[in-house]
PDB file of C-alpha atoms in Angstrom:
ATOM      1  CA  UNK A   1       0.000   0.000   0.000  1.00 78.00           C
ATOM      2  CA  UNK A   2       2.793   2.068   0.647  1.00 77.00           C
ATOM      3  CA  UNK A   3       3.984   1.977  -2.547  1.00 82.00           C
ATOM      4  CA  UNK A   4       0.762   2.591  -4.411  1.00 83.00           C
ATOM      5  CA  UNK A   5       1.186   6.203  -2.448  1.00 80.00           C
ATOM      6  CA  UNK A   6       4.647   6.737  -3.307  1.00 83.00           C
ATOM      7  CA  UNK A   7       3.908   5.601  -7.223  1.00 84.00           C
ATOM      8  CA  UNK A   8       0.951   8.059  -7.082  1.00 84.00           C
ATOM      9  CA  UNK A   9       2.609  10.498  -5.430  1.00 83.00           C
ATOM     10  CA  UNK A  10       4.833  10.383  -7.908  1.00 86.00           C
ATOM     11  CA  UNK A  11       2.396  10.716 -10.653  1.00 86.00           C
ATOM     12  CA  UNK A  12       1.211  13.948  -9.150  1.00 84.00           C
ATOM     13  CA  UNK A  13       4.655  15.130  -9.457  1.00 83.00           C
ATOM     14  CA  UNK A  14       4.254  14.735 -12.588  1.00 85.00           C
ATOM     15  CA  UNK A  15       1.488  16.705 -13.227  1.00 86.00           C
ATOM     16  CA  UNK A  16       2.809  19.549 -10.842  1.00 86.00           C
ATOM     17  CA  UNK A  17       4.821  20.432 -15.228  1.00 86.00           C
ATOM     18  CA  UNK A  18       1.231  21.555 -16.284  1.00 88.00           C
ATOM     19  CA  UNK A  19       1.610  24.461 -13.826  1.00 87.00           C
ATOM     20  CA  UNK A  20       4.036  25.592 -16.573  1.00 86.00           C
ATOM     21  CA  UNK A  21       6.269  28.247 -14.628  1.00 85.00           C
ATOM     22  CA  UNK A  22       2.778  30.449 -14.435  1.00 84.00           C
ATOM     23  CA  UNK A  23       3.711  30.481 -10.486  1.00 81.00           C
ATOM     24  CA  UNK A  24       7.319  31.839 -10.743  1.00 86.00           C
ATOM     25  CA  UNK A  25       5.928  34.342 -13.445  1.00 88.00           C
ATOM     26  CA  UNK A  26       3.634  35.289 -11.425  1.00 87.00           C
ATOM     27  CA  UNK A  27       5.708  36.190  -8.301  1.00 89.00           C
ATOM     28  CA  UNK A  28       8.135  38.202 -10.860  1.00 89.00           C
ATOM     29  CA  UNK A  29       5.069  40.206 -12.191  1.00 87.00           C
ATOM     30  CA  UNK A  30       3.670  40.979  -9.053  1.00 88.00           C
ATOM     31  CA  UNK A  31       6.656  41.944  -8.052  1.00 88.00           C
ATOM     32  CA  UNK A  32       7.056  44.336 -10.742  1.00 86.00           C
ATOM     33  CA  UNK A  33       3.523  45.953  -9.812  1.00 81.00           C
ATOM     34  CA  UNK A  34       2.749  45.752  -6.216  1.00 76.00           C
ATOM     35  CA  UNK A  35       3.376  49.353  -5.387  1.00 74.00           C
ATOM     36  CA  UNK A  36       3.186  51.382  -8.406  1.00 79.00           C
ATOM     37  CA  UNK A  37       0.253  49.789 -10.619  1.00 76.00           C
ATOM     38  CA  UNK A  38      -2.641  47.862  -8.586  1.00 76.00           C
ATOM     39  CA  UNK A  39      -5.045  47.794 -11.752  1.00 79.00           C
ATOM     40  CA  UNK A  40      -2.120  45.686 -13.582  1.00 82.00           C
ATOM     41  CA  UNK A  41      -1.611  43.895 -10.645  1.00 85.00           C
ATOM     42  CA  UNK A  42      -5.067  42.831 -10.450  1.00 87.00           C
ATOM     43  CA  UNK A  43      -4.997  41.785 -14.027  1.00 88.00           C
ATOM     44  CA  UNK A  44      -2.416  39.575 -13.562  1.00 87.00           C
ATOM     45  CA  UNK A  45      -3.148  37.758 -10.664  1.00 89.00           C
ATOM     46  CA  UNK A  46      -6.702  37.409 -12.190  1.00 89.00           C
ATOM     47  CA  UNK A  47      -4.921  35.858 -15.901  1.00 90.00           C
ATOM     48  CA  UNK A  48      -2.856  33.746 -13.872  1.00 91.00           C
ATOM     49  CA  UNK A  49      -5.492  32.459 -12.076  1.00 92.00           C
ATOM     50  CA  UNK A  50      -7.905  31.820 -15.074  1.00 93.00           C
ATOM     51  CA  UNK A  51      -5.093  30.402 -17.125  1.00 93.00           C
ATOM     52  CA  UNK A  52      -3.745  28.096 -14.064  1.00 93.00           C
ATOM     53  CA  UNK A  53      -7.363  27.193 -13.593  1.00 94.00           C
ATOM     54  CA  UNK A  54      -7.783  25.988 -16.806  1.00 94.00           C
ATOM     55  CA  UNK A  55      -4.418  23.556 -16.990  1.00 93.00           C
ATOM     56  CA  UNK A  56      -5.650  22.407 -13.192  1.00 94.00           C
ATOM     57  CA  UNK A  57      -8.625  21.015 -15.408  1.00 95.00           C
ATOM     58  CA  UNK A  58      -6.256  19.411 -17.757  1.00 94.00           C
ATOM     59  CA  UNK A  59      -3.925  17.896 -15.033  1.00 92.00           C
ATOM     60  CA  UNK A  60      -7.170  16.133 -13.569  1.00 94.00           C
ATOM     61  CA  UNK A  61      -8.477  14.674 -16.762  1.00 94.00           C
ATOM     62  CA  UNK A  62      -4.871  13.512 -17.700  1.00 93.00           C
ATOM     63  CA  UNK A  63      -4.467  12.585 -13.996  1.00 91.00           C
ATOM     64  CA  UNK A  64      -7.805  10.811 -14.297  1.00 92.00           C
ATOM     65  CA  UNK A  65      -6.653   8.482 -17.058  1.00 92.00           C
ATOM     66  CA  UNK A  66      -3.667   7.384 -15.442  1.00 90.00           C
ATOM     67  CA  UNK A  67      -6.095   6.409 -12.071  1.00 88.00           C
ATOM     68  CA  UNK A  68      -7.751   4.314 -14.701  1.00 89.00           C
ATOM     69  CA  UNK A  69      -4.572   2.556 -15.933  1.00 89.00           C
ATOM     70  CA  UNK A  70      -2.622   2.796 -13.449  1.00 86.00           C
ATOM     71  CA  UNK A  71      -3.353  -0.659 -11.623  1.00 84.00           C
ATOM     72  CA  UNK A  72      -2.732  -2.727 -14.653  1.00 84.00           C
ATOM     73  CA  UNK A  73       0.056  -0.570 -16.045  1.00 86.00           C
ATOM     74  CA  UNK A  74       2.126  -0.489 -12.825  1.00 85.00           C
ATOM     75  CA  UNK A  75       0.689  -4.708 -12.198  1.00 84.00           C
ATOM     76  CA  UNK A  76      -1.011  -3.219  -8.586  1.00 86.00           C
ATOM     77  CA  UNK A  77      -1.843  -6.426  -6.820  1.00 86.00           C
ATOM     78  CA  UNK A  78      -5.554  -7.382  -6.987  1.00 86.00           C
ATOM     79  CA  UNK A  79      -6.237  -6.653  -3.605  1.00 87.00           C
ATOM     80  CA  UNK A  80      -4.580  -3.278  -3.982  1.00 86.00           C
ATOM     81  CA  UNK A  81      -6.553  -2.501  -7.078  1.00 86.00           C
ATOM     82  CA  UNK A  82      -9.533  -0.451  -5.654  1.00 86.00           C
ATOM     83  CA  UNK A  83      -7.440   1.332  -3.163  1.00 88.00           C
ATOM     84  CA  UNK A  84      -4.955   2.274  -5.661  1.00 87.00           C
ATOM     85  CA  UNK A  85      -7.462   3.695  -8.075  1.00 89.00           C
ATOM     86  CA  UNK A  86      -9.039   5.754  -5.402  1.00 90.00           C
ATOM     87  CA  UNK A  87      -5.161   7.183  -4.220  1.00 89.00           C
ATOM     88  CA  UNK A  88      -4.545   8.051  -7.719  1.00 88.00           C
ATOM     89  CA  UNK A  89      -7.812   9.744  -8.497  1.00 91.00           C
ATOM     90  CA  UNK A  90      -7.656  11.807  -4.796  1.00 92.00           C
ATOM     91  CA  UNK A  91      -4.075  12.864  -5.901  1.00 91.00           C
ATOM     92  CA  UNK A  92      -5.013  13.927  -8.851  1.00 92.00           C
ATOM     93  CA  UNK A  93      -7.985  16.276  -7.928  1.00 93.00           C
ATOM     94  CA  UNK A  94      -5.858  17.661  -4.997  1.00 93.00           C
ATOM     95  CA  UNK A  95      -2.929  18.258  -8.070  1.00 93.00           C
ATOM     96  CA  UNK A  96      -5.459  19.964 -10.260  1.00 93.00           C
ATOM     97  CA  UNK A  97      -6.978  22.713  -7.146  1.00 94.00           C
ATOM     98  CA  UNK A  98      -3.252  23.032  -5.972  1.00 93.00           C
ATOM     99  CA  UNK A  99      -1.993  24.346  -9.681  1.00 93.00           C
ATOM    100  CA  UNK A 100      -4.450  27.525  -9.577  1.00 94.00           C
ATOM    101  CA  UNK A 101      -3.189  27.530  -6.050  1.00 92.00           C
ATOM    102  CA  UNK A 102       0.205  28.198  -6.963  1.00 90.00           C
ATOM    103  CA  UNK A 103      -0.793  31.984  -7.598  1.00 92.00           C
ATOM    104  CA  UNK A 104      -1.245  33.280  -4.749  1.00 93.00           C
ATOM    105  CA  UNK A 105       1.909  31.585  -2.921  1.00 92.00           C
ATOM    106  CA  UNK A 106       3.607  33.586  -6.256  1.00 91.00           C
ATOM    107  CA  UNK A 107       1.427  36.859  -4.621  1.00 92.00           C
ATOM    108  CA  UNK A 108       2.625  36.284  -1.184  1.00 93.00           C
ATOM    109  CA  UNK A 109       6.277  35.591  -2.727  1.00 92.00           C
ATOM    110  CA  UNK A 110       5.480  38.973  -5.194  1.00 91.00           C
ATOM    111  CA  UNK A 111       4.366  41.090  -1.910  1.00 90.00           C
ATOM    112  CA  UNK A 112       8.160  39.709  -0.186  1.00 91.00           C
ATOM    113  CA  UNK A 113       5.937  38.071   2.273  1.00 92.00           C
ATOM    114  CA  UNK A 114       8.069  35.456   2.762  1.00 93.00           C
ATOM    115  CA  UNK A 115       7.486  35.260   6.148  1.00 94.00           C
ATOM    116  CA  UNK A 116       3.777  34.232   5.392  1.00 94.00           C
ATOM    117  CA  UNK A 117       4.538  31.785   2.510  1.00 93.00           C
ATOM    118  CA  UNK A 118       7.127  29.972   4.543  1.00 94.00           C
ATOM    119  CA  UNK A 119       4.815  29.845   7.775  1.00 94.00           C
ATOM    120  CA  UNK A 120       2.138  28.516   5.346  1.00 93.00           C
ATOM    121  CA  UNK A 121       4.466  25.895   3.594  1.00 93.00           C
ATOM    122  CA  UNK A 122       5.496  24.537   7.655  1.00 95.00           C
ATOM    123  CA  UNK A 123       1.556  24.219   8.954  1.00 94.00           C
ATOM    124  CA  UNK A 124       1.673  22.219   5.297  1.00 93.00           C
ATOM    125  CA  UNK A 125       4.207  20.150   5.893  1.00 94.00           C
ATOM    126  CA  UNK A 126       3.387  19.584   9.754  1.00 95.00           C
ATOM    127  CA  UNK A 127      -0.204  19.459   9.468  1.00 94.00           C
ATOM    128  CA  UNK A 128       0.075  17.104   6.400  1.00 92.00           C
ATOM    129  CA  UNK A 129       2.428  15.127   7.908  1.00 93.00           C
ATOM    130  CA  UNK A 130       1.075  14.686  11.650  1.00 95.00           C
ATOM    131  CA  UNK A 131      -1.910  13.385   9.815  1.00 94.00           C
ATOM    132  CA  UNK A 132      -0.057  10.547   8.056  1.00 91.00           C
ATOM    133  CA  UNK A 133       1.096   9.390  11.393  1.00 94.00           C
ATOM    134  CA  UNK A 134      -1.998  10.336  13.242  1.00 95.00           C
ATOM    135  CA  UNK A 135      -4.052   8.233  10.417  1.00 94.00           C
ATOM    136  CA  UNK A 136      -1.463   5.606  10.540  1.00 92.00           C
ATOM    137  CA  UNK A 137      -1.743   5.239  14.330  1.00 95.00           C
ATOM    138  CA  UNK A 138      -5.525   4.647  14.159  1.00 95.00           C
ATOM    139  CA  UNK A 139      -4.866   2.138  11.899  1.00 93.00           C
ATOM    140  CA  UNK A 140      -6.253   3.742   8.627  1.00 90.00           C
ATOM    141  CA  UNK A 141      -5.704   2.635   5.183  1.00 90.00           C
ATOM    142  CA  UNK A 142      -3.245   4.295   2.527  1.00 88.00           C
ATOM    143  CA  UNK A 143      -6.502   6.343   1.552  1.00 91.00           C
ATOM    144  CA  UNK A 144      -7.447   7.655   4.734  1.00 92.00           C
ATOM    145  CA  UNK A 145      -3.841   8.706   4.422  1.00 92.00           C
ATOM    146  CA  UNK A 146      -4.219  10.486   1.779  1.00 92.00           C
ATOM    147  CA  UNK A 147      -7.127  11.996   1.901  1.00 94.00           C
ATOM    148  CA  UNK A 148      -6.647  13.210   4.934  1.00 94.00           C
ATOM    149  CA  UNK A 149      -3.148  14.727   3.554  1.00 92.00           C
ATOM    150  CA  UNK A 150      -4.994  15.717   0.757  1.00 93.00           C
ATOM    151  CA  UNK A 151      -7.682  17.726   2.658  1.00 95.00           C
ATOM    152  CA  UNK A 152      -4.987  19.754   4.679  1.00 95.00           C
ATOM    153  CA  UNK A 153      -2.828  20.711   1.442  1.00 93.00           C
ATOM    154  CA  UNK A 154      -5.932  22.201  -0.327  1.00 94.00           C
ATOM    155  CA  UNK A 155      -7.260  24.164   2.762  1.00 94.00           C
ATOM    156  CA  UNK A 156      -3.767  25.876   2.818  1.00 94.00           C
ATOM    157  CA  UNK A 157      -4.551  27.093  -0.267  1.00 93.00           C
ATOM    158  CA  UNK A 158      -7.552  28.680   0.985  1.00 93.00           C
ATOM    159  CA  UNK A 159      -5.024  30.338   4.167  1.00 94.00           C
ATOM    160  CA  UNK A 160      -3.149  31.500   1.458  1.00 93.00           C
ATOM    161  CA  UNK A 161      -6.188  32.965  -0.912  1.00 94.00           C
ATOM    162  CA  UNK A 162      -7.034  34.130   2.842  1.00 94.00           C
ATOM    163  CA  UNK A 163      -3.725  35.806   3.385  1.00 93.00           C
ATOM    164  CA  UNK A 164      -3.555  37.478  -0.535  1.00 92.00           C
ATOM    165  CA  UNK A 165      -6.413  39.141   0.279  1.00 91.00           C
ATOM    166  CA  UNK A 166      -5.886  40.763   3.372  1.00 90.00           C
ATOM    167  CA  UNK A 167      -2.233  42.093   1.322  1.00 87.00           C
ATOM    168  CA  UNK A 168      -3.397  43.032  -2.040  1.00 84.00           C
ATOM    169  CA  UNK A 169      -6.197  46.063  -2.350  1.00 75.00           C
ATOM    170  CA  UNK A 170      -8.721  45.200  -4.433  1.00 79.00           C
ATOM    171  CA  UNK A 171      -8.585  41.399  -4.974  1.00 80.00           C
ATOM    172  CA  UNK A 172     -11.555  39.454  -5.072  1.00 77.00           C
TER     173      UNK A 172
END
């Protein structure tokens, strides 16, 4: 089981390349605007988005194909099959919402707020990795494992839409 999460973990890596470098360009933009031109600012944050949001949707139907494969392709034992299917498809929707994500860790990176994006990337890394053990511990499966995971890395995204918002006038 542990290695149907590492092979779909993986996976997801691999569909982190649809994000395209939108995320660095968008820290370098921002950068470029966030105290002399907020309307431009806006603008870009808001194209990123769209454009990020659109190859999310394309990393989850690609990443949705491979969940369908995957157990024959990779020879997942039959017991595994179900489970493994599930892990791939769970990574894959988390993949898709975390590649629009991306922006506004590039805002808070823009703004020099690295103090926020690092604190945000820790309670990540902590929270998602306490609840691997915790979930371990209570003797869940390698789903529970990653949903659970799964669950904490998209509601960062939402402390980080959170945080954008209370730094950049204007954004909705």
């Amino acid at each position: 089981a542990f290695a149907v999460w590492v092979l779909a973990g993986a996976t997801g890596s691999y569909l982190e390349l649809f994000e395209m470098g939108f995320g660095v360009a968008t820290t370098k933009l921002v950068a470029e605007d966030a105290e002399r031109d907020t309307s431009s600012l806006l603008k870009t944050v808001n194209s990123s988005l769209a454009v990020l949001s659109l190859l999310g949707i394309a990393a989850i139907i690609v990443g949705l194909m491979v969940a369908a494969i995957a157990p024959f392709v990779f020879q997942i034992p039959d017991e595994l099959r179900g489970e493994a299917f599930i892990v791939f498809m769970v990574l894959t929707v988390t993949v898709g919402i975390s590649i629009p994500g991306d922006v506004f860790g590039g805002v808070l990176a823009g703004y020099q707020r690295y103090d926020l994006l690092s604190l945000s990337n820790l309670v990540l890394a902590a929270g998602g990795g306490g609840a691997a053990i915790i979930v371990t511990l209570a003797g869940g499966d390698v789903v529970a494992v990653v949903m659970a995971t799964s669950v904490i890395s998209v509601l960062m995204h939402g402390v980080r839409y959170w945080l954008v918002r209370r730094i950049v006038p204007g954004f909705r």
